[in-house]
PDB file of C-alpha atoms in Angstrom:
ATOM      1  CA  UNK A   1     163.484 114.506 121.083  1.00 90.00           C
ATOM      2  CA  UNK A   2     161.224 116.280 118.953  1.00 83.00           C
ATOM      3  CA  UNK A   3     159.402 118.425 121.501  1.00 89.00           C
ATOM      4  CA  UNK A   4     156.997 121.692 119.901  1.00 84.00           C
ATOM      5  CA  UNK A   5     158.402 120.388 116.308  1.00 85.00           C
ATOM      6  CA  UNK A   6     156.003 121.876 113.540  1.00 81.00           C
ATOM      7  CA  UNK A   7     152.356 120.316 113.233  1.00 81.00           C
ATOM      8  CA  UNK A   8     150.623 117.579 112.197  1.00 85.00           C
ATOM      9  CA  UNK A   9     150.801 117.575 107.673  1.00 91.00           C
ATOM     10  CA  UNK A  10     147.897 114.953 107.241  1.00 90.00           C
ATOM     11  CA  UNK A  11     149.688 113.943 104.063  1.00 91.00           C
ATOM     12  CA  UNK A  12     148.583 116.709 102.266  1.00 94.00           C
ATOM     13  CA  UNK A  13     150.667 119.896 100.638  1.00 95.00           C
ATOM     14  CA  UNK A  14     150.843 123.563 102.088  1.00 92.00           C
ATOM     15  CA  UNK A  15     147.883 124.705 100.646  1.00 96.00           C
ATOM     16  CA  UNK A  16     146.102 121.671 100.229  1.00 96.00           C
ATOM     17  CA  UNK A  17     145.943 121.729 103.944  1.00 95.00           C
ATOM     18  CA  UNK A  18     145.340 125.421 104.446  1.00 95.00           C
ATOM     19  CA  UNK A  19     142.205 125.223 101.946  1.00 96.00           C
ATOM     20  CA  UNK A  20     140.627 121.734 103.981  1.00 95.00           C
ATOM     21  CA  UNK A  21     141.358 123.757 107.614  1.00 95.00           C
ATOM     22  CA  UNK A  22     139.561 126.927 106.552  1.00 96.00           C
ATOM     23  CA  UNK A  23     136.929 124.786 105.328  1.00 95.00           C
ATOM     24  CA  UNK A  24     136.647 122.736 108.003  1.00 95.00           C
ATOM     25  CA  UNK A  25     137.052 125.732 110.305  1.00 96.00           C
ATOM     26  CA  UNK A  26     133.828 127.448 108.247  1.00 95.00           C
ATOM     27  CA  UNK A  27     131.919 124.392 109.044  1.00 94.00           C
ATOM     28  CA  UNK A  28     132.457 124.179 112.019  1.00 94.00           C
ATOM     29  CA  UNK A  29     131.260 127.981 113.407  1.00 94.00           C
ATOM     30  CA  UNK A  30     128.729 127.113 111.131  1.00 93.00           C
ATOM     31  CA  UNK A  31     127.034 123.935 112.481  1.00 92.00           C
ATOM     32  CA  UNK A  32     129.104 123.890 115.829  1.00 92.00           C
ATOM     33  CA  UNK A  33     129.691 120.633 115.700  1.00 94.00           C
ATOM     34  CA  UNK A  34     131.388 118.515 112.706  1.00 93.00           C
ATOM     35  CA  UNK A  35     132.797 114.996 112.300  1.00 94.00           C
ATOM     36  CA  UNK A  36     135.792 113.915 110.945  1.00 94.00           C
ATOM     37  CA  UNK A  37     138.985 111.770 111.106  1.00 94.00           C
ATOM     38  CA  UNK A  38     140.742 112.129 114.503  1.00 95.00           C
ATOM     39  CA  UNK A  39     143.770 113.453 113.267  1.00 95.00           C
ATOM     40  CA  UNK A  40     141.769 116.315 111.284  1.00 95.00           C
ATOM     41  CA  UNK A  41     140.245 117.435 114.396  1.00 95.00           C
ATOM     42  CA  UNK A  42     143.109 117.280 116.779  1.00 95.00           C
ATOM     43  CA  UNK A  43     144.830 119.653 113.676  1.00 95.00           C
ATOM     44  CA  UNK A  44     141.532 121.805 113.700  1.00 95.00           C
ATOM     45  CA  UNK A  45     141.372 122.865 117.112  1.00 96.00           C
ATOM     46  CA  UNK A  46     144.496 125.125 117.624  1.00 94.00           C
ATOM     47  CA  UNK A  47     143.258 126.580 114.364  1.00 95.00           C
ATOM     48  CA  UNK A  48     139.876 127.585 115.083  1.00 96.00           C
ATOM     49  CA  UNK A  49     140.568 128.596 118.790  1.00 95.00           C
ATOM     50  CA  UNK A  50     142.864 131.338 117.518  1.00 96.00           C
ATOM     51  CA  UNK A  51     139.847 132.048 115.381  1.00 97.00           C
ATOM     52  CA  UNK A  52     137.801 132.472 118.238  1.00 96.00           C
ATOM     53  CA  UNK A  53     140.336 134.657 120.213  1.00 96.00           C
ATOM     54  CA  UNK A  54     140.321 137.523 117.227  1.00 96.00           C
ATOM     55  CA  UNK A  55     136.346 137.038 117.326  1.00 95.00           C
ATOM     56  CA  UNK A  56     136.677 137.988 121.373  1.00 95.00           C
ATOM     57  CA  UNK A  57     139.429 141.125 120.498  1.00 95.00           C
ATOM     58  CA  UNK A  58     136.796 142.028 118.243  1.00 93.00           C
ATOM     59  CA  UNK A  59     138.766 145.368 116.505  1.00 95.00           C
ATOM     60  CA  UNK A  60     138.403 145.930 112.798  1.00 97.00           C
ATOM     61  CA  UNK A  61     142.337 144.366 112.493  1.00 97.00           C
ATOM     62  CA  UNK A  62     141.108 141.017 113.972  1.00 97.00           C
ATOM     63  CA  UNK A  63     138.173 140.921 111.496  1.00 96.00           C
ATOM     64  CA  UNK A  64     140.436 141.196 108.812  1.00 97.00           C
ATOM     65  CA  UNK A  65     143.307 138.989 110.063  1.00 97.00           C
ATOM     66  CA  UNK A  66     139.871 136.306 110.924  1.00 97.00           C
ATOM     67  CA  UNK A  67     138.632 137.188 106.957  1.00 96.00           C
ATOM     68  CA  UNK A  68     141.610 135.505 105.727  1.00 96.00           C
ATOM     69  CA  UNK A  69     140.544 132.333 107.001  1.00 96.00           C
ATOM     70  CA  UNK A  70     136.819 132.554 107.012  1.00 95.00           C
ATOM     71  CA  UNK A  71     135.119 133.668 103.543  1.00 90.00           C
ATOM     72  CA  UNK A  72     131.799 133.272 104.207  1.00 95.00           C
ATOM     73  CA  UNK A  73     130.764 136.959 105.627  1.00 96.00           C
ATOM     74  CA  UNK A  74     127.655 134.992 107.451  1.00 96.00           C
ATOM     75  CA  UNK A  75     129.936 132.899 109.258  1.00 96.00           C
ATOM     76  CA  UNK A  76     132.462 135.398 110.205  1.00 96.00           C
ATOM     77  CA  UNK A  77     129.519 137.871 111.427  1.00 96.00           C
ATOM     78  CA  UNK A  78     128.744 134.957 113.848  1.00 95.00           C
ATOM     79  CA  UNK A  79     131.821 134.705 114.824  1.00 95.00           C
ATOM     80  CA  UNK A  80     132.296 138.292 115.783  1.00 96.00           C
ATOM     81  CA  UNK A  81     128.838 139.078 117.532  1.00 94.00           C
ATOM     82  CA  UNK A  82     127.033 135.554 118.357  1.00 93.00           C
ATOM     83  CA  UNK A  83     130.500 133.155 119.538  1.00 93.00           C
ATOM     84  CA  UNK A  84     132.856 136.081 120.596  1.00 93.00           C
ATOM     85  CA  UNK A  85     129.963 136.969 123.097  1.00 92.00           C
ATOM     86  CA  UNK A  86     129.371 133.272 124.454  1.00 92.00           C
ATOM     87  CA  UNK A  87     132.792 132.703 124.778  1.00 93.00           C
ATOM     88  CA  UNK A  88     133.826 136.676 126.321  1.00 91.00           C
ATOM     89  CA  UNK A  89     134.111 134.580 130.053  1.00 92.00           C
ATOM     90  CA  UNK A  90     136.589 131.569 128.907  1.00 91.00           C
ATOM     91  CA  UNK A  91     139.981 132.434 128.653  1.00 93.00           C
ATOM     92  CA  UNK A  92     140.582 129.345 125.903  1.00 90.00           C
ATOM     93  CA  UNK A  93     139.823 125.796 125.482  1.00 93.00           C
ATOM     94  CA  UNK A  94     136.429 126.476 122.944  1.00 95.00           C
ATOM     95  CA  UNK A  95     136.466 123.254 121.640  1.00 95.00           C
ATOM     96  CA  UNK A  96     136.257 119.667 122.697  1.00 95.00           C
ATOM     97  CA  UNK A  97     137.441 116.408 120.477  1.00 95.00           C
ATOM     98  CA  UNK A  98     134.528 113.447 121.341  1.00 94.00           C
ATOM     99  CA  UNK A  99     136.479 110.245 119.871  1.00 96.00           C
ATOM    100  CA  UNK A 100     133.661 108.419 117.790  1.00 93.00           C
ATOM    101  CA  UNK A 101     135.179 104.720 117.031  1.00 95.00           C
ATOM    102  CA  UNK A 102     136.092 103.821 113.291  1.00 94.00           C
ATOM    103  CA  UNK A 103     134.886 104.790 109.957  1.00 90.00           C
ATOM    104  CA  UNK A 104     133.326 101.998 108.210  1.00 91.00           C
ATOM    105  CA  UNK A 105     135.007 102.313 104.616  1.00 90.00           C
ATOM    106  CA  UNK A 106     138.808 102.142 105.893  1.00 93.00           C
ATOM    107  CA  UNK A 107     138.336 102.010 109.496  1.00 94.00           C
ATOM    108  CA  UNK A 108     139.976 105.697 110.299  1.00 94.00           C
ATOM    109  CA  UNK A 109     138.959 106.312 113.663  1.00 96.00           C
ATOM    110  CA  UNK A 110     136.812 109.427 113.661  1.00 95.00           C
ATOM    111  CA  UNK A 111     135.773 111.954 116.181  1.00 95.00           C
ATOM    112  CA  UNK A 112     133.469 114.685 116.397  1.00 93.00           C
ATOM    113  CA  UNK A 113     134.728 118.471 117.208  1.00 94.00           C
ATOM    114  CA  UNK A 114     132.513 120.547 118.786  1.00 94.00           C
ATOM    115  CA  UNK A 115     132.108 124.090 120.302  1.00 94.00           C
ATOM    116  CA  UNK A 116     132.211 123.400 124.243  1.00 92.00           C
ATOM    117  CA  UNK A 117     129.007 125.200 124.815  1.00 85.00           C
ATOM    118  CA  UNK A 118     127.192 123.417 122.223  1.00 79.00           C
ATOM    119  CA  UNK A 119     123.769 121.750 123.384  1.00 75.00           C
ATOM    120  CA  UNK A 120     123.039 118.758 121.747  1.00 76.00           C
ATOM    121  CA  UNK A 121     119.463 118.358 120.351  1.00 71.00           C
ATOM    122  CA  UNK A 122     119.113 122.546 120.638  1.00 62.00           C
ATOM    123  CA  UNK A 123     118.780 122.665 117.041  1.00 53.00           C
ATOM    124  CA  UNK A 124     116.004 120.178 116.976  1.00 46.00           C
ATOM    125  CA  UNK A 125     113.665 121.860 119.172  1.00 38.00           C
ATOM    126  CA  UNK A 126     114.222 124.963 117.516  1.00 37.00           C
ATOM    127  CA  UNK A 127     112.955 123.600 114.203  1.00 43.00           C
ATOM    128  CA  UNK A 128     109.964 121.791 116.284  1.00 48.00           C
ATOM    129  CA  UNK A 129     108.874 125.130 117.812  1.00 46.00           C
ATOM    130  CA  UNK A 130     108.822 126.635 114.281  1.00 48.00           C
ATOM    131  CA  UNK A 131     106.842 124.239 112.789  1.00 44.00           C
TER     132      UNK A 131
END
Protein backbone atom coordinates (compact mmCIF):
# COMPACT_ATOMS: atom_id res chain seq x y z
CA UNK A 1 0.00 0.00 0.00
CA UNK A 2 1.31 3.29 -0.49
CA UNK A 3 -0.99 5.30 1.77
CA UNK A 4 0.28 9.38 2.67
CA UNK A 5 3.52 8.41 0.41
CA UNK A 6 5.22 11.81 -0.67
CA UNK A 7 3.35 14.01 -3.41
CA UNK A 8 2.60 14.21 -6.72
CA UNK A 9 6.47 15.15 -8.87
CA UNK A 10 4.72 16.21 -12.23
CA UNK A 11 7.88 14.98 -13.92
CA UNK A 12 9.74 17.78 -13.03
CA UNK A 13 13.03 18.19 -10.53
CA UNK A 14 13.01 19.65 -6.87
CA UNK A 15 13.24 23.01 -7.78
CA UNK A 16 11.86 22.93 -11.04
CA UNK A 17 8.69 22.20 -9.23
CA UNK A 18 9.13 24.54 -6.30
CA UNK A 19 9.75 27.57 -8.85
CA UNK A 20 6.27 26.51 -11.20
CA UNK A 21 4.17 26.12 -7.55
CA UNK A 22 5.22 29.52 -6.24
CA UNK A 23 4.41 30.81 -9.51
CA UNK A 24 1.41 29.30 -9.92
CA UNK A 25 0.58 30.02 -6.29
CA UNK A 26 1.38 34.04 -7.14
CA UNK A 27 -1.08 33.77 -9.87
CA UNK A 28 -3.40 32.50 -8.39
CA UNK A 29 -3.94 35.17 -5.16
CA UNK A 30 -3.44 37.31 -7.90
CA UNK A 31 -6.31 36.66 -10.38
CA UNK A 32 -8.19 34.15 -8.00
CA UNK A 33 -8.82 31.97 -10.41
CA UNK A 34 -6.20 30.19 -12.92
CA UNK A 35 -6.30 27.26 -15.36
CA UNK A 36 -4.15 24.58 -15.76
CA UNK A 37 -3.51 20.81 -16.18
CA UNK A 38 -5.45 18.76 -13.58
CA UNK A 39 -2.65 17.31 -12.01
CA UNK A 40 -1.01 20.93 -11.47
CA UNK A 41 -3.96 22.02 -9.63
CA UNK A 42 -4.71 19.04 -7.52
CA UNK A 43 -0.61 19.66 -6.53
CA UNK A 44 -1.45 23.47 -6.05
CA UNK A 45 -4.06 23.35 -3.60
CA UNK A 46 -2.39 21.89 -0.41
CA UNK A 47 0.23 24.46 -1.32
CA UNK A 48 -1.58 27.57 -1.43
CA UNK A 49 -4.07 26.65 1.43
CA UNK A 50 -1.13 26.56 3.83
CA UNK A 51 -0.48 29.90 2.22
CA UNK A 52 -3.66 31.10 3.19
CA UNK A 53 -3.51 29.73 6.82
CA UNK A 54 -0.13 31.99 7.62
CA UNK A 55 -2.15 34.93 5.80
CA UNK A 56 -5.10 34.19 8.65
CA UNK A 57 -2.17 33.84 11.72
CA UNK A 58 -1.19 37.00 10.35
CA UNK A 59 2.18 37.60 12.87
CA UNK A 60 5.30 39.09 11.36
CA UNK A 61 6.85 35.14 11.45
CA UNK A 62 4.03 33.99 9.07
CA UNK A 63 4.75 36.92 6.69
CA UNK A 64 8.10 35.87 6.44
CA UNK A 65 7.67 32.07 6.38
CA UNK A 66 4.58 33.22 3.40
CA UNK A 67 7.62 35.65 1.70
CA UNK A 68 9.47 32.63 0.88
CA UNK A 69 6.95 31.50 -1.39
CA UNK A 70 5.33 34.63 -2.61
CA UNK A 71 7.82 37.44 -4.06
CA UNK A 72 5.64 39.76 -5.28
CA UNK A 73 5.12 42.23 -2.07
CA UNK A 74 1.59 43.26 -3.89
CA UNK A 75 0.46 39.86 -3.80
CA UNK A 76 1.57 38.92 -0.43
CA UNK A 77 -0.02 42.33 1.02
CA UNK A 78 -3.30 40.82 -0.38
CA UNK A 79 -2.81 37.96 1.05
CA UNK A 80 -2.30 39.25 4.52
CA UNK A 81 -5.08 42.06 4.70
CA UNK A 82 -7.67 41.44 1.66
CA UNK A 83 -7.83 37.07 1.64
CA UNK A 84 -6.76 36.46 5.34
CA UNK A 85 -9.89 38.68 6.18
CA UNK A 86 -12.43 36.86 3.71
CA UNK A 87 -11.33 33.71 4.70
CA UNK A 88 -10.94 34.62 8.97
CA UNK A 89 -14.58 32.37 9.25
CA UNK A 90 -13.43 29.03 7.24
CA UNK A 91 -11.43 26.80 9.07
CA UNK A 92 -9.80 25.33 5.51
CA UNK A 93 -10.88 24.15 2.22
CA UNK A 94 -10.07 27.88 0.25
CA UNK A 95 -9.95 26.45 -2.91
CA UNK A 96 -12.03 24.45 -5.30
CA UNK A 97 -10.63 22.28 -8.52
CA UNK A 98 -13.58 22.86 -11.52
CA UNK A 99 -12.45 19.93 -14.03
CA UNK A 100 -12.54 21.74 -17.54
CA UNK A 101 -12.35 18.72 -20.26
CA UNK A 102 -9.08 18.40 -22.46
CA UNK A 103 -6.53 20.69 -23.77
CA UNK A 104 -6.63 20.89 -27.41
CA UNK A 105 -2.76 20.56 -28.29
CA UNK A 106 -2.17 17.08 -26.39
CA UNK A 107 -5.45 16.52 -24.90
CA UNK A 108 -4.25 16.96 -20.99
CA UNK A 109 -7.34 17.31 -19.24
CA UNK A 110 -7.35 20.71 -17.59
CA UNK A 111 -9.15 22.30 -14.75
CA UNK A 112 -9.53 25.57 -13.35
CA UNK A 113 -8.48 26.37 -9.50
CA UNK A 114 -10.16 28.89 -7.92
CA UNK A 115 -10.53 30.75 -4.54
CA UNK A 116 -14.00 29.35 -3.11
CA UNK A 117 -15.37 32.77 -2.61
CA UNK A 118 -14.56 33.92 -5.96
CA UNK A 119 -17.59 35.52 -7.98
CA UNK A 120 -17.46 34.91 -11.42
CA UNK A 121 -18.03 37.94 -13.75
CA UNK A 122 -17.14 40.39 -10.44
CA UNK A 123 -14.24 41.58 -12.23
CA UNK A 124 -16.19 42.52 -15.26
CA UNK A 125 -18.57 44.79 -13.73
CA UNK A 126 -15.98 46.39 -11.89
CA UNK A 127 -14.19 47.49 -15.05
CA UNK A 128 -17.84 48.45 -16.58
CA UNK A 129 -18.59 50.75 -13.60
CA UNK A 130 -15.19 52.44 -14.16
CA UNK A 131 -15.56 53.13 -17.52
Amino acid sequence: MRHRKGISKLGRTGTHRRAMLRNMATALFEHERIETTAAKAKALRPYAERLITLGKRGDLHSRRLAARHIQDRDVLKKLFEDLAGRFSERNGGYTRVLKTGTRRGDNAPTALIELVDFVPGSAEVVEEAAV
